[in-house]
XYZ file of C-alpha atoms in Angstrom:
604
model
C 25.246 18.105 17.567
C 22.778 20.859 16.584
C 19.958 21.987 18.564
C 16.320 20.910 18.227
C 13.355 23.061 19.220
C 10.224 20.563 19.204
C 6.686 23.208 19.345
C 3.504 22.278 18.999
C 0.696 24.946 17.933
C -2.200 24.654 19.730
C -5.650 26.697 19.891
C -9.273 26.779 19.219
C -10.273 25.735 15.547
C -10.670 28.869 13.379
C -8.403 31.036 15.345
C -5.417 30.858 12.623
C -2.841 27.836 13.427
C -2.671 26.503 9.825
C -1.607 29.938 8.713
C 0.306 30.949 11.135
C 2.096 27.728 10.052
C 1.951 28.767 6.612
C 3.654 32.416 7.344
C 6.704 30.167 9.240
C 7.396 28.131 6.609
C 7.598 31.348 4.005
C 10.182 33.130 6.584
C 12.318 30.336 6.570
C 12.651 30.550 2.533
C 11.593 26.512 2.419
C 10.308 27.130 -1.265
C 12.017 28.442 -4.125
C 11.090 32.346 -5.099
C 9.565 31.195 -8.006
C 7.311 27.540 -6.790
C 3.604 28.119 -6.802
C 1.986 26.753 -3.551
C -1.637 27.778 -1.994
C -2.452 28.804 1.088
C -3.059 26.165 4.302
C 0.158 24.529 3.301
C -0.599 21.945 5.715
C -4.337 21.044 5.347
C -3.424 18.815 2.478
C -6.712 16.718 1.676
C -9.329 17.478 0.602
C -11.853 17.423 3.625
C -9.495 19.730 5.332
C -9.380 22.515 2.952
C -13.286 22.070 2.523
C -14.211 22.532 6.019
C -11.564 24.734 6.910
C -10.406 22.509 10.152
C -7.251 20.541 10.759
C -7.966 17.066 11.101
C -5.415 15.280 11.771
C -1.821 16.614 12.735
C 1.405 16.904 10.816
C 4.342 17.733 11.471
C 7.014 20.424 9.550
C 10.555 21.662 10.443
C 12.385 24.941 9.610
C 15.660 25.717 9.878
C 16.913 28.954 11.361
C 20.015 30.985 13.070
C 21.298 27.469 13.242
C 19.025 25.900 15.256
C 16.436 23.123 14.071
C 12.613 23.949 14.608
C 10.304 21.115 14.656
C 6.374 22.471 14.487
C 3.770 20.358 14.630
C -0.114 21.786 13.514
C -2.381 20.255 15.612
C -6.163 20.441 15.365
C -8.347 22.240 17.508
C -11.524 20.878 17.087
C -12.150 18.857 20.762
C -13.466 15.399 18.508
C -10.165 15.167 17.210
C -8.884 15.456 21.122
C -7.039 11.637 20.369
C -4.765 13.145 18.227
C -3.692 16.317 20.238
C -2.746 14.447 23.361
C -0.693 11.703 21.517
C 0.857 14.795 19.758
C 1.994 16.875 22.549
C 4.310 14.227 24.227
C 6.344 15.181 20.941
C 7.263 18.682 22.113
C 8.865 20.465 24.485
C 6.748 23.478 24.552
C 3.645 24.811 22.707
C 2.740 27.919 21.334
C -0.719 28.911 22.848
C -2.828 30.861 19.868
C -5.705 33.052 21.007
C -7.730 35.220 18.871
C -7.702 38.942 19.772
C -11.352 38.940 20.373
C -12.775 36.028 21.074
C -10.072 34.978 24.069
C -9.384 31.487 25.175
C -12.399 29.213 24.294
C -13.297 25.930 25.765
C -11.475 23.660 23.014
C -8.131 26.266 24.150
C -8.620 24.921 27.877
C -9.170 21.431 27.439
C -5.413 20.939 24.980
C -3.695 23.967 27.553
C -4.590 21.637 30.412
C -2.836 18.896 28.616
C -0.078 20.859 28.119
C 0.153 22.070 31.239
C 0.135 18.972 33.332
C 3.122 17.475 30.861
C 5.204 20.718 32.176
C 5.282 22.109 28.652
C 6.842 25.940 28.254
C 4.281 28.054 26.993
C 4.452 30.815 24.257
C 1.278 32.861 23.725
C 0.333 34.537 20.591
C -2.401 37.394 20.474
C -3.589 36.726 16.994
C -6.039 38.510 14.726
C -5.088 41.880 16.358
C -5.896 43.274 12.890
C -9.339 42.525 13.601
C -12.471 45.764 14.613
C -13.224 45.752 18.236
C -10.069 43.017 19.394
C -9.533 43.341 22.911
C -5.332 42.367 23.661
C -4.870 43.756 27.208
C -7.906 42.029 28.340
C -7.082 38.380 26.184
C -4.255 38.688 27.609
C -5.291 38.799 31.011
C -8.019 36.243 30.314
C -5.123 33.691 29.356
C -2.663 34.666 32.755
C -6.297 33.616 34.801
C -7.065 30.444 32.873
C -3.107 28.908 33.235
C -3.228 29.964 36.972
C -6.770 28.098 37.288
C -5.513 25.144 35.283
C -2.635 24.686 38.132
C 0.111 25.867 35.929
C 3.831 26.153 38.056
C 5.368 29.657 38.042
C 8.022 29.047 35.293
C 4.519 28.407 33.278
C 3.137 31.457 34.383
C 6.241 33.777 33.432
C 5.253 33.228 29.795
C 6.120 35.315 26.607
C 3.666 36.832 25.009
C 3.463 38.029 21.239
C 0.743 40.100 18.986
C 0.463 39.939 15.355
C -1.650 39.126 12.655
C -0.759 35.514 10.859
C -3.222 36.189 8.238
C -0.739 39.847 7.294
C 2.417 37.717 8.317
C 3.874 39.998 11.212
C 4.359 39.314 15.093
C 5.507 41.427 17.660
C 5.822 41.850 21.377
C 3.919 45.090 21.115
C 0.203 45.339 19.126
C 0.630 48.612 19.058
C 4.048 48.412 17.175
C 3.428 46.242 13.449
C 6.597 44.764 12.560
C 7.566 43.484 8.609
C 7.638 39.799 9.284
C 7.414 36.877 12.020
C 11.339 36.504 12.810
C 10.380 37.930 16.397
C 8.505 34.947 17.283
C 11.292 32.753 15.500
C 13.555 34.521 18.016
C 10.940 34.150 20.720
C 11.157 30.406 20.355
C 14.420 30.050 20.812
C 15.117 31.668 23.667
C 12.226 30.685 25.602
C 11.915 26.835 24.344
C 13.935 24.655 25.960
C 16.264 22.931 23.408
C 15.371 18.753 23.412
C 17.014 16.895 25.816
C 20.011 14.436 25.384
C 19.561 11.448 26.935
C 22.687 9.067 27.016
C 21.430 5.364 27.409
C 20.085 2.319 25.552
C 18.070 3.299 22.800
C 14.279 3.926 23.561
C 11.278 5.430 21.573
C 7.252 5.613 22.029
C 5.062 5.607 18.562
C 3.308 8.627 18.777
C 1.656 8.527 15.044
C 2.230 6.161 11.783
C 1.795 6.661 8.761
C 1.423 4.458 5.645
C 3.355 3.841 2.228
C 2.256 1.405 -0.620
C 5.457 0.482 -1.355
C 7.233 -0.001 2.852
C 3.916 -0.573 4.466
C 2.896 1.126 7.427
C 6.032 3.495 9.184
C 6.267 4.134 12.959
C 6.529 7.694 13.699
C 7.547 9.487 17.230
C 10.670 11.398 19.358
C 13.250 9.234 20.562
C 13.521 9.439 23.970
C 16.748 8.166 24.939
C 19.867 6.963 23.308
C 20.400 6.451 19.205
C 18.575 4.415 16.710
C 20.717 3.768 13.568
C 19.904 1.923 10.113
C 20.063 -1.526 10.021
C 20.150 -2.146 13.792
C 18.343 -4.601 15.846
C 15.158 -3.619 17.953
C 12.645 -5.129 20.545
C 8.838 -3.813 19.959
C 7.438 -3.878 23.272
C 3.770 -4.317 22.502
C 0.499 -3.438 24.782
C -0.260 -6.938 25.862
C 2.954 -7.036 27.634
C 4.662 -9.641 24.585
C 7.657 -8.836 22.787
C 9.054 -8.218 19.202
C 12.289 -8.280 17.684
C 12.495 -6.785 14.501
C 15.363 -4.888 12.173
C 15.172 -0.925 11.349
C 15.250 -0.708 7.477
C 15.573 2.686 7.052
C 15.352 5.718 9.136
C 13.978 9.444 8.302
C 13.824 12.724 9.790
C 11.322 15.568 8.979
C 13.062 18.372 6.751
C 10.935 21.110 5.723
C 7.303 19.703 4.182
C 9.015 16.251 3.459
C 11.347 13.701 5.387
C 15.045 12.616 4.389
C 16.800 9.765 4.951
C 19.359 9.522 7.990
C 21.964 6.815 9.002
C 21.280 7.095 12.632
C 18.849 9.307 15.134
C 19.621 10.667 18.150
C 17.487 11.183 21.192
C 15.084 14.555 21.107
C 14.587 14.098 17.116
C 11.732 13.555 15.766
C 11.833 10.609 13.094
C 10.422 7.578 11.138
C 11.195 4.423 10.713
C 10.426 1.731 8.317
C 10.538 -1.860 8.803
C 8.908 -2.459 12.223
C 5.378 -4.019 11.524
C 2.611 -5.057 13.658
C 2.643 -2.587 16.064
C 0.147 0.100 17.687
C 0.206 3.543 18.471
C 1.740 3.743 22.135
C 4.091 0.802 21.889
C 7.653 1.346 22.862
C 11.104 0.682 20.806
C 13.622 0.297 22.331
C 17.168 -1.608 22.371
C 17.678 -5.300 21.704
C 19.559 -5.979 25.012
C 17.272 -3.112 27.689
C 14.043 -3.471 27.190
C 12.122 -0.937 29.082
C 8.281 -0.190 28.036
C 7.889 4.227 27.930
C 4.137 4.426 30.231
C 1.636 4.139 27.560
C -0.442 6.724 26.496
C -4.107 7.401 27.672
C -6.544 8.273 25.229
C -9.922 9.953 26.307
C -13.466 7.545 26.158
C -15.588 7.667 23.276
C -18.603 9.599 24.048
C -20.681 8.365 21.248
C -21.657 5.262 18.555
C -23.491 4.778 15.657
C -24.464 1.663 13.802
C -22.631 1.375 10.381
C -24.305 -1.359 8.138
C -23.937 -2.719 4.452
C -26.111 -0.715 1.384
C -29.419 -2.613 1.059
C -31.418 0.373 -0.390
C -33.039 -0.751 -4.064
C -30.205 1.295 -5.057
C -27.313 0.097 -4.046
C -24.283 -0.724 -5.961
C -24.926 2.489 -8.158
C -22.800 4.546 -7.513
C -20.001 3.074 -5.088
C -17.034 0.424 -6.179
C -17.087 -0.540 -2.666
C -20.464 -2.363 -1.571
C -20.198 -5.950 0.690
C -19.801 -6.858 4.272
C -16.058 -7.567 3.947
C -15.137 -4.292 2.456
C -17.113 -2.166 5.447
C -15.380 -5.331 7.865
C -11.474 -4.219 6.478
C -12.268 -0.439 6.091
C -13.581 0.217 9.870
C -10.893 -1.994 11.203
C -7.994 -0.012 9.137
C -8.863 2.861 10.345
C -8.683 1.715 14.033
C -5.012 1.658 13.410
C -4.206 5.112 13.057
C -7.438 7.139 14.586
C -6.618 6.341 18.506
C -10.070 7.752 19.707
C -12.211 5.150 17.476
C -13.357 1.599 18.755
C -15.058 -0.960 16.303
C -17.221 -3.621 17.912
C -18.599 -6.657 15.792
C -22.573 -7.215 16.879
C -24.120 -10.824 16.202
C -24.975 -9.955 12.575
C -22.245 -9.979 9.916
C -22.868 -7.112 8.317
C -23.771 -4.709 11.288
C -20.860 -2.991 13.217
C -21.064 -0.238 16.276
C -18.413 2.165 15.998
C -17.476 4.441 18.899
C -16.012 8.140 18.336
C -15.817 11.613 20.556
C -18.472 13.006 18.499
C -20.500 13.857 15.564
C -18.098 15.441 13.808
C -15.619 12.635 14.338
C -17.503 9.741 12.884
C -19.171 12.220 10.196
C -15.283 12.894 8.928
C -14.510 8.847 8.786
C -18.226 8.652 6.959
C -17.535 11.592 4.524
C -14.143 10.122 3.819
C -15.319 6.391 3.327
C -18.227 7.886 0.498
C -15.005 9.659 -1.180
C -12.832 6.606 -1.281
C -16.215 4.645 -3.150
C -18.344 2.954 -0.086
C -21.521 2.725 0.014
C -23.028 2.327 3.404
C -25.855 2.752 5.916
C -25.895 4.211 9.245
C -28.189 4.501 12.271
C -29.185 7.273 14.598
C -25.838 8.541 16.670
C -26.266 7.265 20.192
C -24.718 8.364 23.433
C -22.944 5.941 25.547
C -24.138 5.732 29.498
C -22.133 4.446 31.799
C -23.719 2.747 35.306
C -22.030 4.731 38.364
C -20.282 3.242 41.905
C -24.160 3.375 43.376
C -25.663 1.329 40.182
C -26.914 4.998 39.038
C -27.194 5.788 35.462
C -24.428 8.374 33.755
C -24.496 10.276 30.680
C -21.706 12.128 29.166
C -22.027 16.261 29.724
C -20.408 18.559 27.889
C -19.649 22.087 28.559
C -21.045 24.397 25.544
C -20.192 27.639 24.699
C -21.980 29.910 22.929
C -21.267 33.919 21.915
C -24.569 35.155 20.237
C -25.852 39.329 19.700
C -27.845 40.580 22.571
C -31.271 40.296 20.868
C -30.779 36.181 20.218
C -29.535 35.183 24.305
C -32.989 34.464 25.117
C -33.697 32.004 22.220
C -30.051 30.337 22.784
C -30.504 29.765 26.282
C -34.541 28.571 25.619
C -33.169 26.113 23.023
C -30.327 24.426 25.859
C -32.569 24.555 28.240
C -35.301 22.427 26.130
C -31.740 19.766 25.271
C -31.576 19.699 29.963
C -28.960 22.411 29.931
C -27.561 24.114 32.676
C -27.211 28.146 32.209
C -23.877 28.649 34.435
C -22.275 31.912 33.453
C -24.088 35.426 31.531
C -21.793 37.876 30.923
C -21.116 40.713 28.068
C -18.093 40.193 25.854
C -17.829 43.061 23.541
C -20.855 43.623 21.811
C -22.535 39.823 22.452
C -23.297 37.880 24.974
C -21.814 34.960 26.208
C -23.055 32.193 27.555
C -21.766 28.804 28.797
C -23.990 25.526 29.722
C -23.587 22.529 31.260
C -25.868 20.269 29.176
C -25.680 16.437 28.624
C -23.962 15.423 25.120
C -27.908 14.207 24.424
C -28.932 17.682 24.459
C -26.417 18.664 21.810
C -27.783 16.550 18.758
C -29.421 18.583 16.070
C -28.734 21.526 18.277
C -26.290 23.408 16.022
C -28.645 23.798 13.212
C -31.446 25.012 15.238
C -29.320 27.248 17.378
C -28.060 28.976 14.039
C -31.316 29.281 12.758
C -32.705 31.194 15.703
C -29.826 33.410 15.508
C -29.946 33.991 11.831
C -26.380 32.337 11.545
C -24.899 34.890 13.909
C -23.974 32.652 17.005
C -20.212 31.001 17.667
C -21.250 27.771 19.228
C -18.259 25.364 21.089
C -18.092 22.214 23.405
C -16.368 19.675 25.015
C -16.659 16.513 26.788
C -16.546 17.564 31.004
C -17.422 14.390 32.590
C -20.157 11.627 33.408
C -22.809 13.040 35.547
C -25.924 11.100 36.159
C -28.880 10.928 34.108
C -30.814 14.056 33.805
C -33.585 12.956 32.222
C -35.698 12.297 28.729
C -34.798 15.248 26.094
C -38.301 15.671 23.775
C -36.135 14.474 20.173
C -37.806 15.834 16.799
C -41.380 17.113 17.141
C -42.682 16.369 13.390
C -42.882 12.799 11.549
C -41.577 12.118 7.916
C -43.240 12.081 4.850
C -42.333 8.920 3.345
C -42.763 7.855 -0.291
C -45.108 5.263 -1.128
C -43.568 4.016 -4.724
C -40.488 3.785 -6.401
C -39.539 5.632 -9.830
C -38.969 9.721 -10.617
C -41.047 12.074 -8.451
C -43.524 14.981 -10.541
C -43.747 18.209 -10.339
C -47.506 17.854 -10.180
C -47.818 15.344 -7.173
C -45.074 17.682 -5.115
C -47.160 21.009 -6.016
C -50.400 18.969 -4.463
C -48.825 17.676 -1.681
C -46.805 21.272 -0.458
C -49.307 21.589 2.342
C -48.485 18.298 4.135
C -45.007 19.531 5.137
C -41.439 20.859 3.170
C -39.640 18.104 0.920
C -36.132 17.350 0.786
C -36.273 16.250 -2.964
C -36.767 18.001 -6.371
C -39.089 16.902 -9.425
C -37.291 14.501 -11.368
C -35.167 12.846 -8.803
C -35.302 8.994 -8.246
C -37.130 7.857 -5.314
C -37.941 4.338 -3.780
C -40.841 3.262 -1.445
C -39.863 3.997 2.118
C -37.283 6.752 1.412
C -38.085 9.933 3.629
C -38.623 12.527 1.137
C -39.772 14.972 4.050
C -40.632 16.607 6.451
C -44.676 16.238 7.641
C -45.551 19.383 9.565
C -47.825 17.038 11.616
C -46.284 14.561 14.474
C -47.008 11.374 12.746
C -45.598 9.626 9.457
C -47.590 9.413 6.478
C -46.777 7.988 3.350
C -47.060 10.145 0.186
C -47.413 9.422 -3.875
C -44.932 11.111 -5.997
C -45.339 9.724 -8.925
C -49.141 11.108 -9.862
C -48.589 12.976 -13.229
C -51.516 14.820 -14.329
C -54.086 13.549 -16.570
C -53.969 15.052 -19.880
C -57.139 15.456 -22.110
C -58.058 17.026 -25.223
C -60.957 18.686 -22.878
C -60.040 22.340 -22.511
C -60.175 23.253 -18.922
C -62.704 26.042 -17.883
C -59.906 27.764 -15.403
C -56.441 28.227 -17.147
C -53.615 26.437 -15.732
C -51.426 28.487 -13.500
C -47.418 27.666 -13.396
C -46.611 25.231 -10.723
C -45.095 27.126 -7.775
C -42.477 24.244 -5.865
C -41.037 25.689 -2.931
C -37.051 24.742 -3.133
C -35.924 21.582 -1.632
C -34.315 21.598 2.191
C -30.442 20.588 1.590
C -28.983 19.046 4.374
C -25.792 18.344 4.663
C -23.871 14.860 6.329
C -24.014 16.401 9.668
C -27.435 17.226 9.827
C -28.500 14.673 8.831
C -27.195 12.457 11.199
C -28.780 14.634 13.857
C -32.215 14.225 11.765
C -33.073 11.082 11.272
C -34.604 9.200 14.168
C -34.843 5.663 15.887
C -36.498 4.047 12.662
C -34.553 5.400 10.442
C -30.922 4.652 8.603
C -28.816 6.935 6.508
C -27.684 5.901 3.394
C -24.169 7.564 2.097
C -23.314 6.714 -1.498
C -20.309 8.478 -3.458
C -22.714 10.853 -4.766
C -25.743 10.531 -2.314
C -27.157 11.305 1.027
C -30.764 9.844 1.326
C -32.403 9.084 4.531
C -35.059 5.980 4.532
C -36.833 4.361 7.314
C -34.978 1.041 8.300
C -38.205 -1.246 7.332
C -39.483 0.108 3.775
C -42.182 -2.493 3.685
C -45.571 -0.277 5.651
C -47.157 -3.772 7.051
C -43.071 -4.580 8.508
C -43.203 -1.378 9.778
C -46.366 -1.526 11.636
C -45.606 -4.549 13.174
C -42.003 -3.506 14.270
C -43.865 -0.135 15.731
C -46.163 -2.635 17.859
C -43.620 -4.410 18.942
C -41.447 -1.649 20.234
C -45.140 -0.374 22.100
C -45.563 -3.780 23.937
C -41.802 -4.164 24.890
């Protein structure tokens, strides 16, 4: 029987996981000498090599002094916090990444804590020490204080620690001494990783992940827990609801390098797949025909926000996307409930409205950003934060705990800018050469707050969160000062009516795009809405002018991308996400429906 190591990587998002993966997988001599491959072995679509985040988590095994190494890459981003938790009841011990000079960050707390109350060994890796001004001794020290604080028992505690560089491929257990490669964390995490666990017993598994194959269907993926699953063999699915399955194994695989091979039977502590059991959900249990005992199911964080996701009804719709109707948004939103643990979909009285529930803006703007490249064509409302009514019949909002590391001279516009979005300045200190600062502010607070904090900072600031708790209701947070310019008619905008109009406010739109009435086209740098003519050209005559014409000076167009703009647009207004489109429009484009709607929100 040969050993298992299951690790998971787990750290703040930018701080090097995905290559520290990468560096692994080229020590254990899993490609040929000669195969072309790129970097972020891992990240493999495309929205993950674009934003330079792991999204969701995969797994990989190496091979080496005998002993079988599953890693899994998890992401670090806390809106993806869903697929972390599931992942770590897959491992037997994690390897903690900090960067050099940043230290632990609030994303590293929330998965440690996770870790650390499953009783997970830690490793702890020092990385980036490559980096000007990295501080090891004191990271180091940093981490020791935030396991003790998270409650972690002394066999926790007596961690390893190494320093290295992923991004120059070497690790050692001195920063001071560089070594050639990474074999001394290989070594590291065998000897301080508890091997997997042999369980003797009826056979018993928990779905920790699937995955999905045109030609088998969708494939159950997690660690057996206890006994042996072979080919062919007999199984109950022991479902949520209490009811249960039986169903056959078809075929078994375990994860070998990037890929998976087939295996005749799998013994408790592997990792594996296994094709053939349908109709199941993540957290349901496996287990043997003739014992049929349910593994406690896993708990999954709240959503902390929705947004309303609608059908394309823009005059433009169907242009661009294959993927246009109710039914099509309908089978879409509820597929991806299947495999993304922290999303709900809710059906509201209208067929071709749903409200779908996520951990964040960044977690619904990945599902929207993905459905535009797959070909949909939607429409989506202003993200909203869910309250919750307390034990008293008070009113709770979600709070987050942000993070920010911003030069000395910026601070005081940071902490102005929270403080406007009801945040809570808790702790000032200096961390190398900035400042660092961490709020309590309600999750509110935090829309649209990235871009402006950036700006004030001229792009200079490191900005984190995550979801703390529900804390009651601190209050009305002043939302976007200035009112949209709006276009009046439909058809391609001049250079002429955009040049006249350049002191009413900036434009998000370039002569010669397509426009249609009610689109916002801007921004008006007045608080009200007004509607605006594009289309004017200028009269031509065979009357010389007295003056001579001067060259039409357009200021450039404000880009913004999916993000911002679903921190932009307000109450009346809807997004619309095409294939090749972001435009934002009010939700009425008629101006006498959307007077009258205005009234009636005034009298109610």
């Amino acid at each position: 029987m040969q050993s298992i190591r299951n690790i998971a990587i787990i750290a703040h998002v930018d701080h090097g996981k995905t290559t520290l993966v990468d560096k692994i997988i080229h020590a254990s001599k899993l490609f040929r000498d000669n195969q072309e491959f790129g970097d972020l072995i891992l990240d493999n679509n495309d929205l993950e090599r674009e934003r330079g985040i792991t999204i969701v988590s995969k797994n990989v095994s190496v091979r080496y002094k005998g002993v079988k190494i599953n890693i899994i890459d998890t992401p670090g981003h806390s809106d993806f916090g869903g697929e972390v938790e599931r992942v770590l009841k897959l491992a037997d011990g994690v390897c903690l990444l900090v960067d050099a000079f940043e230290g632990p960050m609030p994303q590293t707390r929330f998965v440690l804590g996770k870790a650390i109350d499953l009783g997970l060994k830690p490793i702890v890796i020092i990385n980036k020490v490559d980096k000007e001004n990295c501080r090891p001794d004191e990271v180091h020290e940093q981490v020791f204080d935030l396991m003790f604080n998270l409650g972690a028992t002394e066999d926790q505690l007596d961690f390893q620690t190494l320093y290295g560089s992923s991004k120059q491929g070497w690790m050692s257990t001195d920063w001071k001494r560089k070594t050639e490669d990474i074999t001394e964390l290989l070594d590291v995490i065998i000897d301080n990783i508890p091997a997997a666990p042999i369980n003797e017993g009826p056979a018993q598994m928990q779905i920790t992940s699937l995955d999905y194959s045109s030609f088998v269907g969708r494939i159950a993926i997690g660690r057996v827990h206890r006994g042996t699953f072979k080919e062919g063999q007999q199984v109950a699915l022991m479902k949520s609801d209490g009811t249960v399955k039986k169903m056959k194994i078809k075929e078994l695989q375990t994860f070998e390098g990037l890929g998976r091979a087939k295996a005749e039977e799998v013994s408790s502590g592997e990792i594996c797949a296994m094709m053939g059991i349908d109709d199941f959900e993540i957290g349901d249990t496996i287990s043997d025909v003739e014992v049929q005992e349910a593994l406690p199911r896993i708990s999954i964080d709240e959503p902390t926000m929705n947004m309303l996701f609608t059908i394309n009804n823009s005059p433009f719709f169907g242009k661009e996307g294959k993927f246009v109707t109710s039914r099509h948004l309908r089978d879409r939103l509820f597929k991806e409930t299947e495999k993304n643990l922290a999303l709900r979909v809710v059906t509201t009285d209208s067929e071709d409205k749903f409200l779908v529930f996520g951990r964040g803006i960044l977690h619904l703007s990945v599902l929207i950003e993905t459905m535009r490249r797959e070909g949909y064509e939607l429409q989506v409302g202003q993200p909203q934060v869910i309250f919750k009514e307390g034990e008293n019949g008070e009113r709770l909002e979600p709070i987050e705990t942000l993070v920010v590391d911003v030069p000395d001279e910026s601070a005081g516009k940071v902490i102005e800018l929270a403080t406007q979005g009801k945040g809570e300045l808790l702790i000032m200190e200096p961390k190398g050469d900035l400042q660092h600062l961490e709020f309590n502010i309600p999750s509110r607070g935090l829309i649209g707050m990235r871009s402006k904090v950036l700006t004030a900072t001229f792009g200079e600031a490191i900005m984190a969160h995550r979801f703390k708790a529900y804390e009651p209701y601190k209050g009305p947070i002043p939302g976007r000062i200035n009112g949209s310019l709006i276009s009046m008619n439909s058809g391609s905008v001049t250079a002429y009516a955009v040049d006249k109009l350049q002191d009413r406010g900036v434009f998000f739109i370039d002569p010669g795009e397509e426009v249609y009435a009610g689109m916002v086209v801007g921004e008006h740098n007045r608080q009200n809405d007004i509607e605006v003519n594009l289309q004017n050209a200028k009269q031509l005559t065979n009357m010389r002018a007295s003056g001579t014409d001067t060259n039409v000076k357009i200021a450039p167009k404000i880009q913004f991308s999916l993000e911002e703009s679903m921190e932009y647009i307000q109450k009346d207004e809807y997004l619309e996400v095409t294939p090749q489109s972001i435009r934002m429009r009010k939700i009425y484009l008629d101006p006498s429906v959307r007077k009258r709607m205005e009234q009636k929100m005034e009298m109610a």
